[in-house]
Short mmCIF file of C-alpha atoms and ligand atoms in Angstrom, two decimals:
data_model
loop_
_atom_site.label_atom_id
_atom_site.label_comp_id
_atom_site.label_asym_id
_atom_site.label_seq_id
_atom_site.Cartn_x
_atom_site.Cartn_y
_atom_site.Cartn_z
CA MET O 1 -59.69 232.31 12.26
CA ARG O 2 -61.96 233.34 15.04
CA ARG O 3 -60.80 232.71 18.68
CA ILE O 4 -63.25 232.06 21.37
CA VAL O 5 -62.83 231.23 25.03
CA VAL O 6 -65.56 229.10 26.48
CA LYS O 7 -66.39 229.06 30.13
CA LEU O 8 -68.44 225.97 31.20
CA GLY O 9 -69.86 227.07 34.44
CA GLY O 10 -70.01 224.86 37.51
CA SER O 11 -73.62 225.84 37.67
CA VAL O 12 -74.52 223.96 34.63
CA ILE O 13 -71.97 221.08 34.42
CA THR O 14 -72.31 220.02 37.98
CA LYS O 15 -75.27 219.69 40.51
CA LYS O 16 -74.13 222.81 42.10
CA HIS O 17 -77.51 224.13 43.29
CA GLU O 18 -78.35 220.70 44.93
CA GLY O 19 -75.04 220.88 46.62
CA VAL O 20 -74.38 217.41 45.22
CA ARG O 21 -70.80 216.60 44.22
CA GLU O 22 -71.74 215.16 40.80
CA VAL O 23 -71.52 216.07 37.25
CA ASP O 24 -74.52 216.45 35.12
CA GLN O 25 -73.12 214.08 32.48
CA LYS O 26 -76.03 214.41 30.07
CA VAL O 27 -75.83 218.29 29.93
CA LEU O 28 -71.85 218.06 29.74
CA ASP O 29 -71.96 215.54 26.80
CA ILE O 30 -74.45 217.79 24.89
CA LEU O 31 -72.25 220.83 25.32
CA SER O 32 -69.24 218.82 24.29
CA SER O 33 -70.93 217.75 21.11
CA GLU O 34 -71.99 221.35 20.33
CA ILE O 35 -68.37 222.47 20.62
CA SER O 36 -67.25 219.59 18.33
CA ARG O 37 -69.81 220.53 15.77
CA ALA O 38 -68.76 224.16 15.84
CA LEU O 39 -65.09 223.31 15.47
CA LYS O 40 -65.79 221.07 12.51
CA GLU O 41 -68.05 223.39 10.72
CA SER O 42 -66.16 226.71 11.05
CA ALA O 43 -62.75 228.22 11.22
CA LEU O 44 -62.44 228.42 14.96
CA GLN O 45 -59.86 228.08 17.66
CA VAL O 46 -61.42 227.31 21.02
CA LEU O 47 -60.04 227.46 24.58
CA ILE O 48 -62.07 226.04 27.41
CA VAL O 49 -62.21 226.85 31.08
CA HIS O 50 -64.49 225.16 33.51
CA GLY O 51 -65.82 226.20 36.88
CA ALA O 52 -65.72 224.28 40.13
CA GLY O 53 -69.21 223.61 41.46
CA PRO O 54 -69.04 221.57 44.68
CA TYR O 55 -65.83 219.87 43.48
CA GLY O 56 -63.95 223.11 44.44
CA HIS O 57 -66.14 225.47 46.23
CA VAL O 58 -67.04 222.99 49.00
CA PRO O 59 -63.54 222.11 50.23
CA ALA O 60 -62.30 225.65 49.59
CA LYS O 61 -64.96 226.96 51.85
CA LYS O 62 -64.42 224.34 54.53
CA TYR O 63 -60.79 225.23 54.84
CA GLY O 64 -61.12 228.90 54.33
CA LEU O 65 -58.85 228.93 51.36
CA ALA O 66 -60.20 232.16 49.79
CA GLU O 67 -58.43 234.11 52.59
CA GLY O 68 -55.00 232.81 51.80
CA PHE O 69 -52.62 231.21 54.31
CA LYS O 70 -53.55 231.55 58.00
CA SER O 71 -52.55 228.18 59.50
CA VAL O 72 -51.11 224.88 58.57
CA ASP O 73 -54.55 223.26 59.26
CA GLN O 74 -55.61 224.70 55.85
CA ILE O 75 -53.05 222.78 53.98
CA PRO O 76 -55.05 219.42 53.63
CA GLY O 77 -57.72 221.71 51.99
CA ILE O 78 -55.35 222.37 49.25
CA VAL O 79 -54.94 218.71 48.62
CA GLU O 80 -58.71 218.10 48.73
CA THR O 81 -59.54 220.95 46.37
CA ARG O 82 -56.87 219.96 43.86
CA LEU O 83 -58.03 216.33 43.87
CA GLY O 84 -61.67 217.54 43.30
CA MET O 85 -60.75 219.85 40.52
CA GLU O 86 -58.59 217.30 38.82
CA GLU O 87 -61.31 214.71 39.02
CA LEU O 88 -63.86 217.17 37.54
CA ASN O 89 -61.25 218.31 34.78
CA ARG O 90 -60.70 214.60 33.74
CA ILE O 91 -64.51 214.11 33.36
CA VAL O 92 -64.74 217.39 31.26
CA VAL O 93 -61.74 216.50 29.03
CA SER O 94 -63.08 212.83 28.54
CA SER O 95 -66.44 214.11 27.59
CA LEU O 96 -64.92 216.49 25.04
CA ALA O 97 -62.53 213.91 23.63
CA ASN O 98 -65.41 211.33 23.35
CA ALA O 99 -67.35 213.97 21.36
CA GLY O 100 -64.38 214.31 18.87
CA VAL O 101 -62.67 217.41 20.28
CA ASN O 102 -58.90 217.41 20.64
CA ALA O 103 -59.13 218.41 24.20
CA VAL O 104 -56.21 218.24 26.65
CA ALA O 105 -55.97 219.09 30.33
CA PHE O 106 -54.33 222.34 31.29
CA GLN O 107 -53.32 222.58 34.96
CA PRO O 108 -53.43 226.06 36.10
CA SER O 109 -51.64 225.41 39.49
CA ALA O 110 -48.59 224.17 37.62
CA ALA O 111 -48.32 227.12 35.34
CA ILE O 112 -49.53 230.23 37.26
CA MET O 113 -48.33 232.09 40.24
CA LEU O 114 -50.89 234.59 41.88
CA ASP O 115 -50.23 237.91 43.64
CA ASP O 116 -52.91 238.42 46.18
CA GLY O 117 -55.27 236.47 44.11
CA ARG O 118 -54.54 238.16 40.74
CA ILE O 119 -52.58 236.39 38.04
CA ASN O 120 -48.91 237.48 38.44
CA ASP O 121 -46.82 235.13 36.36
CA PHE O 122 -48.04 232.86 33.63
CA ASP O 123 -46.27 231.76 30.44
CA VAL O 124 -49.18 231.89 28.04
CA SER O 125 -46.95 230.84 25.13
CA ILE O 126 -47.73 227.20 26.07
CA VAL O 127 -51.44 227.77 25.56
CA ARG O 128 -50.90 229.73 22.27
CA LYS O 129 -48.75 226.86 21.02
CA MET O 130 -51.49 224.32 21.86
CA LEU O 131 -54.08 226.45 19.95
CA GLU O 132 -51.66 226.58 16.93
CA LEU O 133 -51.56 222.82 16.99
CA ARG O 134 -55.38 222.84 16.97
CA LEU O 135 -55.44 221.35 20.42
CA VAL O 136 -58.23 222.68 22.85
CA PRO O 137 -56.70 223.36 26.19
CA VAL O 138 -59.19 222.80 29.14
CA GLY O 139 -58.18 224.85 32.21
CA TYR O 140 -60.18 225.50 35.44
CA GLY O 141 -60.52 227.53 38.57
CA ASP O 142 -58.42 226.16 41.45
CA VAL O 143 -56.36 226.94 44.55
CA LEU O 144 -53.03 228.25 43.45
CA THR O 145 -49.73 229.31 45.05
CA ASP O 146 -49.59 233.08 45.70
CA VAL O 147 -46.39 235.19 46.23
CA ARG O 148 -48.10 237.26 48.88
CA THR O 149 -50.64 235.19 50.66
CA GLY O 150 -49.10 231.68 50.27
CA PHE O 151 -52.16 230.48 48.21
CA LYS O 152 -55.40 231.92 46.87
CA ILE O 153 -58.24 230.93 44.74
CA LEU O 154 -58.08 231.55 41.01
CA SER O 155 -61.68 231.68 39.77
CA GLY O 156 -62.55 230.16 36.47
CA ASP O 157 -63.98 233.62 35.55
CA GLN O 158 -60.70 235.28 36.17
CA LEU O 159 -58.77 232.71 34.30
CA THR O 160 -61.22 233.03 31.38
CA ALA O 161 -60.95 236.76 31.20
CA TYR O 162 -57.12 236.64 31.44
CA LEU O 163 -56.70 233.98 28.80
CA ALA O 164 -59.18 235.87 26.44
CA LYS O 165 -56.92 239.07 26.65
CA MET O 166 -53.69 237.12 26.17
CA ILE O 167 -54.80 235.27 23.17
CA GLY O 168 -56.59 238.20 21.66
CA ALA O 169 -59.94 236.34 21.74
CA ASP O 170 -62.78 237.63 19.48
CA LEU O 171 -65.40 236.60 21.93
CA VAL O 172 -66.06 234.85 25.29
CA VAL O 173 -68.93 232.64 25.74
CA MET O 174 -70.08 231.82 29.30
CA VAL O 175 -72.38 228.88 29.65
CA GLY O 176 -74.41 228.62 32.89
CA ASP O 177 -77.74 227.42 34.24
CA TYR O 178 -79.58 230.61 33.18
CA ASP O 179 -79.84 232.21 29.82
CA GLY O 180 -77.93 235.40 30.57
CA VAL O 181 -78.35 237.98 33.17
CA PHE O 182 -81.70 238.95 34.62
CA GLU O 183 -82.75 242.27 36.11
CA GLY O 184 -83.73 240.69 39.34
CA GLU O 185 -84.44 237.10 40.41
CA PRO O 186 -82.82 234.95 37.70
CA GLY O 187 -85.40 233.27 35.47
CA GLU O 188 -88.19 235.24 36.98
CA SER O 189 -87.47 238.76 35.83
CA GLU O 190 -86.64 240.40 32.57
CA GLN O 191 -83.62 239.20 30.77
CA ILE O 192 -81.03 241.84 30.02
CA LYS O 193 -80.00 241.82 26.28
CA GLU O 194 -76.95 244.03 26.67
CA LEU O 195 -75.02 244.82 29.80
CA THR O 196 -72.53 247.75 29.92
CA ARG O 197 -70.87 250.04 32.45
CA GLY O 198 -73.54 252.40 31.43
CA ASN O 199 -76.54 250.43 32.53
CA ILE O 200 -75.15 247.99 35.22
CA ASP O 201 -75.92 250.28 38.17
CA SER O 202 -79.62 250.32 37.22
CA PHE O 203 -80.01 246.59 38.22
CA GLU O 204 -79.99 244.91 41.61
CA PHE O 205 -78.16 241.52 41.59
CA GLY O 206 -78.74 239.03 44.26
CA ALA O 207 -76.34 236.34 45.43
CA GLY O 208 -76.10 233.18 43.51
CA LYS O 209 -77.34 229.80 44.83
CA GLY O 210 -74.89 227.15 46.00
CA ALA O 211 -71.49 227.49 47.64
CA ASP O 212 -69.26 229.97 45.82
CA VAL O 213 -65.95 231.17 47.21
CA THR O 214 -65.00 233.55 44.44
CA GLY O 215 -67.43 236.39 45.14
CA GLY O 216 -70.53 235.23 43.44
CA PHE O 217 -72.40 236.87 40.59
CA LYS O 218 -71.50 240.47 41.04
CA ARG O 219 -67.80 239.59 40.88
CA LYS O 220 -68.36 237.65 37.81
CA LEU O 221 -69.91 240.56 36.05
CA GLU O 222 -67.13 242.90 37.31
CA GLU O 223 -64.62 240.67 35.72
CA LEU O 224 -66.53 240.68 32.39
CA LEU O 225 -66.89 244.39 32.29
CA GLU O 226 -63.14 244.82 32.76
CA LEU O 227 -62.75 242.47 29.77
CA ALA O 228 -65.28 244.41 27.72
CA ASP O 229 -63.16 247.65 28.61
CA ALA O 230 -60.32 245.78 26.76
CA GLY O 231 -62.69 245.37 23.71
CA ILE O 232 -63.64 241.69 24.23
CA ALA O 233 -67.29 241.06 24.65
CA THR O 234 -68.92 238.09 26.54
CA ARG O 235 -72.03 236.25 25.67
CA ILE O 236 -73.65 234.55 28.58
CA VAL O 237 -76.08 231.85 27.60
CA SER O 238 -77.92 228.81 29.01
CA GLY O 239 -76.20 225.44 28.68
CA ARG O 240 -79.57 223.72 29.17
CA GLU O 241 -81.17 224.98 25.90
CA LYS O 242 -80.34 223.09 22.89
CA ASP O 243 -77.74 224.66 20.48
CA PHE O 244 -77.45 228.00 22.47
CA LEU O 245 -73.72 227.28 22.91
CA TYR O 246 -73.44 226.21 19.29
CA ASP O 247 -75.28 229.23 18.00
CA SER O 248 -73.03 231.49 19.97
CA LEU O 249 -69.83 229.80 18.64
CA VAL O 250 -70.79 229.97 15.00
CA VAL O 251 -72.74 233.34 15.44
CA ARG O 252 -75.88 232.07 13.99
CA LYS O 253 -78.45 233.34 16.47
CA GLU O 254 -78.28 235.60 19.50
CA HIS O 255 -79.18 234.23 22.86
CA GLY O 256 -78.78 235.42 26.53
CA THR O 257 -76.85 238.51 27.44
CA LEU O 258 -74.02 240.34 25.73
CA VAL O 259 -71.65 242.03 28.15
CA LYS O 260 -69.86 244.72 26.05
CA LYS O 261 -68.16 248.06 26.13
N1 ATP H 301 -79.41 238.62 38.09
C1 ATP H 301 -78.92 237.31 37.77
N2 ATP H 301 -79.07 236.83 36.51
C2 ATP H 301 -78.55 235.65 36.35
N3 ATP H 301 -77.90 234.80 37.22
C3 ATP H 301 -77.93 235.30 38.56
C4 ATP H 301 -78.29 236.53 38.92
N4 ATP H 301 -78.13 236.81 40.20
C5 ATP H 301 -77.58 235.65 40.66
N5 ATP H 301 -77.42 234.77 39.78
C6 ATP H 301 -76.90 233.52 39.89
O1 ATP H 301 -75.54 233.35 39.24
C7 ATP H 301 -75.32 231.98 39.08
C8 ATP H 301 -74.20 231.75 38.08
O2 ATP H 301 -72.97 232.20 38.83
P1 ATP H 301 -72.14 231.07 39.51
O3 ATP H 301 -70.82 231.58 39.90
O4 ATP H 301 -73.00 230.44 40.66
O5 ATP H 301 -72.05 229.99 38.47
P2 ATP H 301 -70.83 229.45 37.65
O6 ATP H 301 -69.83 230.49 37.42
O7 ATP H 301 -71.41 228.73 36.49
O8 ATP H 301 -70.19 228.27 38.67
P3 ATP H 301 -68.74 228.13 39.05
O9 ATP H 301 -68.32 229.30 39.81
O10 ATP H 301 -68.78 226.92 39.88
O11 ATP H 301 -68.07 227.87 37.73
C9 ATP H 301 -76.64 231.43 38.55
O12 ATP H 301 -76.74 230.13 38.87
C10 ATP H 301 -77.69 232.33 39.37
O13 ATP H 301 -78.21 231.60 40.38
MG1 MG H 302 -68.74 231.31 39.82
#
């Protein structure tokens, strides 16, 4: 049984780059059906994490939530961010369920405590049991309580990497708006086939487009290199190309970029 953690990026399931707080329902439904097909056709356990797009990044930025507790004026921002993320999660879980995936919401803020932004306490046995039951838990990045700073943002990327380690995933697949990592301007420069600690410093990565409170693209790659150090590779593929996610799940064809040791 292969175990794969799929991260559905806010950059592909929402209209993040237009700054519009909307889901790209067509793209989301296609991705859901590809996951469904892969689950039916091969011996797979899948765990899903989705990003925030404007549903989370916009209120989190407005209230400065990434810095942790500074004043009570920030507290309504927690409410707004949670509401936004739960709304987005509901849309993602519904899309998956409609496609025939046994998807269930998993609320990180009810199960995880942070310590200065890093996962400190998390009973992963709940998630493991769900997987055993062939359920597909769907978690997400959100604002969480933090023992040190009151609250902090848990990025979907950090949650993905943590869960992948804890369930001993065979692979992580990150779906985004570009097919992998590019040497310079995304989509306009050479695509990098394999990214490692050995070659990352030879590239210059710019900042991503659209509001992002979790450190942007470089931070994402750092998270993935740490995961690769632990022996778990990540494939970054486009969610806008037909079957790229499916191909990655059933290991039929290689697309995008592989981040590995
Ligand atoms: N060299 C690069 N190669 C590929 N993408 C890049 C590169 N440099 C910057 N990016 C940007 O990184 C973005 C992906 O990261 P981003 O955090 O914005 O998306 P996400 O993780 O899908 O969204 P969310 O954080 O909401 O889940 C792409 O949309 C792209 O604009
Ligand atoms: Mg991001």
